[in-house]
Backbone as ProteinMPNN parsed JSONL, in Angstrom:
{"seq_chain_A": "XXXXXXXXXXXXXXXXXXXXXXXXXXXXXXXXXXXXXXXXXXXXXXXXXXXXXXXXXXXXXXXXXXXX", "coords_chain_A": {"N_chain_A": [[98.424, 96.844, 103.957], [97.55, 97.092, 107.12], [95.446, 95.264, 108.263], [93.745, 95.324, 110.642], [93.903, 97.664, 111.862], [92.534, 99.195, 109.805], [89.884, 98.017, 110.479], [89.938, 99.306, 112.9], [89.361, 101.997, 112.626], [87.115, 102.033, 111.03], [84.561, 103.565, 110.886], [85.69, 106.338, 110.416], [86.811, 105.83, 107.863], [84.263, 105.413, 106.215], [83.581, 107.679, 104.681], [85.093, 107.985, 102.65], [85.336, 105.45, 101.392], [82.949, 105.514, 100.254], [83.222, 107.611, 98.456], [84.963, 107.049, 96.824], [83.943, 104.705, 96.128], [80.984, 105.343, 94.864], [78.018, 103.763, 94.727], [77.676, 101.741, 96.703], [75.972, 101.12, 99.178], [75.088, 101.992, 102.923], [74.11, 100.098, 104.161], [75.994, 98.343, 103.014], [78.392, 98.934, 104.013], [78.133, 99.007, 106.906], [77.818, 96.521, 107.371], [80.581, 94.968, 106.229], [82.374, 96.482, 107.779], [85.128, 96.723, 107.981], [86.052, 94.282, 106.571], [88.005, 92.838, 104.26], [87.189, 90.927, 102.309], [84.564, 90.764, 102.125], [84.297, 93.401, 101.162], [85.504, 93.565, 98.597], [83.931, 91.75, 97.551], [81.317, 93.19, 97.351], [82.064, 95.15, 95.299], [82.193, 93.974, 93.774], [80.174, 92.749, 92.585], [78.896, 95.458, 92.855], [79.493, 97.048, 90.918], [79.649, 95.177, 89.02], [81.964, 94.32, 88.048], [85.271, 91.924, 88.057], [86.146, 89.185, 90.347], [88.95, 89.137, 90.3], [89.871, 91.914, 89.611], [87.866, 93.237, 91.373], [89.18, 92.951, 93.952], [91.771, 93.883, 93.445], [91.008, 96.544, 92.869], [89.913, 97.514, 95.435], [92.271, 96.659, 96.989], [93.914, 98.567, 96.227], [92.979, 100.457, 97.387], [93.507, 100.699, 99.734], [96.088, 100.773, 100.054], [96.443, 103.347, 99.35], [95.443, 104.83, 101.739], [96.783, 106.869, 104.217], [97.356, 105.579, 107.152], [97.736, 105.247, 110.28]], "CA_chain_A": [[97.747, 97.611, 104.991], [96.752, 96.222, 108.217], [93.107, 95.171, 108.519], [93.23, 95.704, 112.218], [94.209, 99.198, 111.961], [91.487, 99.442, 109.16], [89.016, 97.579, 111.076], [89.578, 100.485, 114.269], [89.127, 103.48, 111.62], [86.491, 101.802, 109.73], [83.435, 104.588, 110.432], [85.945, 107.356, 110.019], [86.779, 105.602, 106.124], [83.117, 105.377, 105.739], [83.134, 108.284, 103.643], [86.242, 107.893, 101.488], [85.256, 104.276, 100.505], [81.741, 106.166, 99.687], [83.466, 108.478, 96.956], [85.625, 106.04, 95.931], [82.328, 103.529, 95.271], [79.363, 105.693, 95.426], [77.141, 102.567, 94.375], [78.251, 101.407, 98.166], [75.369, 101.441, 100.856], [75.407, 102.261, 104.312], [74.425, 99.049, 104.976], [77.0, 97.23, 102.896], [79.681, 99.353, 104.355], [78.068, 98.893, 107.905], [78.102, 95.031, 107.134], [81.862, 94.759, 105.969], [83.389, 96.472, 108.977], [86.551, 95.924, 107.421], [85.826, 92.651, 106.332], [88.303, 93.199, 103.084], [86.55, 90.07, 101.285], [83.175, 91.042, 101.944], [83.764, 94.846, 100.922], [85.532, 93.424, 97.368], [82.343, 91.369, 96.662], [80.157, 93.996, 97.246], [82.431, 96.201, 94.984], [82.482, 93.359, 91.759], [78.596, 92.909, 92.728], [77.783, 96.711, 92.575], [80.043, 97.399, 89.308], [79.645, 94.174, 87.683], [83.657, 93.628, 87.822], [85.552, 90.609, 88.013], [86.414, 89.132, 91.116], [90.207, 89.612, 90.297], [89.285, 93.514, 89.35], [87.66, 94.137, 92.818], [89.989, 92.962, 95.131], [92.933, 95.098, 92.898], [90.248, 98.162, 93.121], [90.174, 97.267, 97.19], [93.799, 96.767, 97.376], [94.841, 100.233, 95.608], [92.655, 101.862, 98.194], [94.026, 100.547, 101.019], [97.41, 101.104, 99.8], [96.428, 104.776, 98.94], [95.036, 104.953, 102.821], [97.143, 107.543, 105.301], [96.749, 105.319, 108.115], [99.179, 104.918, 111.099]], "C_chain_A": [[97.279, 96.645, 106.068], [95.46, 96.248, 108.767], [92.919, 95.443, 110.149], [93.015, 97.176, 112.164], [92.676, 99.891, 110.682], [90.408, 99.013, 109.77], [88.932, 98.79, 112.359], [89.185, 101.86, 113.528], [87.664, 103.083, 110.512], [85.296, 102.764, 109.653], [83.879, 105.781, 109.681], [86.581, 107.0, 108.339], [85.84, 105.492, 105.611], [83.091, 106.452, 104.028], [84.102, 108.501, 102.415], [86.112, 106.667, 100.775], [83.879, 105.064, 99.605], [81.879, 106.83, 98.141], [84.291, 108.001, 96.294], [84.457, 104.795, 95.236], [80.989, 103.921, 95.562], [77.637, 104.644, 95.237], [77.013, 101.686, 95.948], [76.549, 101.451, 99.323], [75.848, 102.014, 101.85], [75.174, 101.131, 104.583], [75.228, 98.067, 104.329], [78.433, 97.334, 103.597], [79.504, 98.954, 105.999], [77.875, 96.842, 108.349], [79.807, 94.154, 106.678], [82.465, 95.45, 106.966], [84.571, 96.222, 109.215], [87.495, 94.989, 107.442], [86.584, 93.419, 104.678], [87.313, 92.313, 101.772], [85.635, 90.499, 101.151], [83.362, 92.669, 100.781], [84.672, 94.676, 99.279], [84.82, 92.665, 96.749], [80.902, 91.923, 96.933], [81.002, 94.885, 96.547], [82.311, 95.298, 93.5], [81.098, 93.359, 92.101], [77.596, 93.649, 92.159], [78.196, 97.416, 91.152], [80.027, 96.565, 88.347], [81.467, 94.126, 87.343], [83.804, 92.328, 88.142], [86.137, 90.449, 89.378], [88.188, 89.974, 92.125], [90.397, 91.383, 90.902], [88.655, 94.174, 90.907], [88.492, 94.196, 93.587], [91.211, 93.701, 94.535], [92.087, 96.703, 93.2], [90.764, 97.788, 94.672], [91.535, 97.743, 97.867], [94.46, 98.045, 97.762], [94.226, 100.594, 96.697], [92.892, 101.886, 99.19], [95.526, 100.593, 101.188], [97.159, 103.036, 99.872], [96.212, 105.633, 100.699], [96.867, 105.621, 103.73], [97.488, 106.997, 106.459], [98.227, 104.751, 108.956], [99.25, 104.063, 112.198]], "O_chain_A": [[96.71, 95.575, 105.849], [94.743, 96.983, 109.446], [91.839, 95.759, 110.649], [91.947, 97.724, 112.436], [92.036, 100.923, 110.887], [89.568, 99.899, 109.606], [87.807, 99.13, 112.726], [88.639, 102.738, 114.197], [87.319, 103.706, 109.508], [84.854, 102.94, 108.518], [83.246, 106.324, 108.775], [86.797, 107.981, 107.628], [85.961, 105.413, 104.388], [82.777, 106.167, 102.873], [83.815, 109.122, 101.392], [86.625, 106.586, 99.659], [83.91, 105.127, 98.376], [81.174, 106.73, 97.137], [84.49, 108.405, 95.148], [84.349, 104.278, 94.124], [80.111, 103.315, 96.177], [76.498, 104.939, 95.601], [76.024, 100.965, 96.081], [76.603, 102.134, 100.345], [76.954, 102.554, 101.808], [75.991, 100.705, 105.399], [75.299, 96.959, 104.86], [79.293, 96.47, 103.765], [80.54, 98.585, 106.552], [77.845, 96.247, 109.427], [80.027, 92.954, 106.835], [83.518, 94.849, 107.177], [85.093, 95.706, 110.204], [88.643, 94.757, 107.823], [85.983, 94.28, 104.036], [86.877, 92.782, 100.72], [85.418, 90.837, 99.987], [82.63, 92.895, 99.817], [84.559, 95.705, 98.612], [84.839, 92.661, 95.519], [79.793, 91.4, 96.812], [80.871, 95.939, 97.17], [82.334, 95.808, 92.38], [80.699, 94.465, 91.735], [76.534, 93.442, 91.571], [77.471, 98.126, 90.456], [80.257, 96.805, 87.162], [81.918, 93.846, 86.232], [82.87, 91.59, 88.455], [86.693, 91.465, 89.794], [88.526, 90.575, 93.146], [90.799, 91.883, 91.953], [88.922, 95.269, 91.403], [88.79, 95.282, 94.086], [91.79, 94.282, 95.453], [92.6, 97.722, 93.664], [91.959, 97.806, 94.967], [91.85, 98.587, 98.706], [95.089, 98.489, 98.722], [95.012, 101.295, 97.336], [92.655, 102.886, 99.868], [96.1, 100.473, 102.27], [97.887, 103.762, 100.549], [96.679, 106.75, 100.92], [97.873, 104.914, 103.786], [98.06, 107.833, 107.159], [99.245, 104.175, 108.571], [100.329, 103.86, 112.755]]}, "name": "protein", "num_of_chains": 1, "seq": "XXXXXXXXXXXXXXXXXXXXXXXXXXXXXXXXXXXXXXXXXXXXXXXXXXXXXXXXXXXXXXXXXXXX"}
């Protein structure tokens, strides 16, 4: 996925990363700005996963992402 294209959509994914990691803030999500690193160590952080484990959670969801 291309982080630019995620970085211009990133308020309107606000709420799909939300129900994908309801443990999530507003201000961690409004601090990652789709910053991928930041927003998979605030995802092993808030679940207690492994570094590996977040950035594969991250990945899938930006693979799973619509986006054109």
């Amino acid at each position: 996925m291309n982080e630019d294209i995620i970085q211009g959509q990133w308020k309107q994914l606000g709420g799909q990363i939300k129900q994908q990691w309801g443990k999530l803030t507003d201000d961690d999500l409004k601090i990652a700005e789709g910053n991928h690193e930041y927003l998979s160590g605030r995802v092993q952080e808030r679940y207690g996963v492994a570094k590996d484990e977040a950035e594969k959670q991250v990945k899938a969801f930006e693979k799973s992402l619509k986006l054109h």
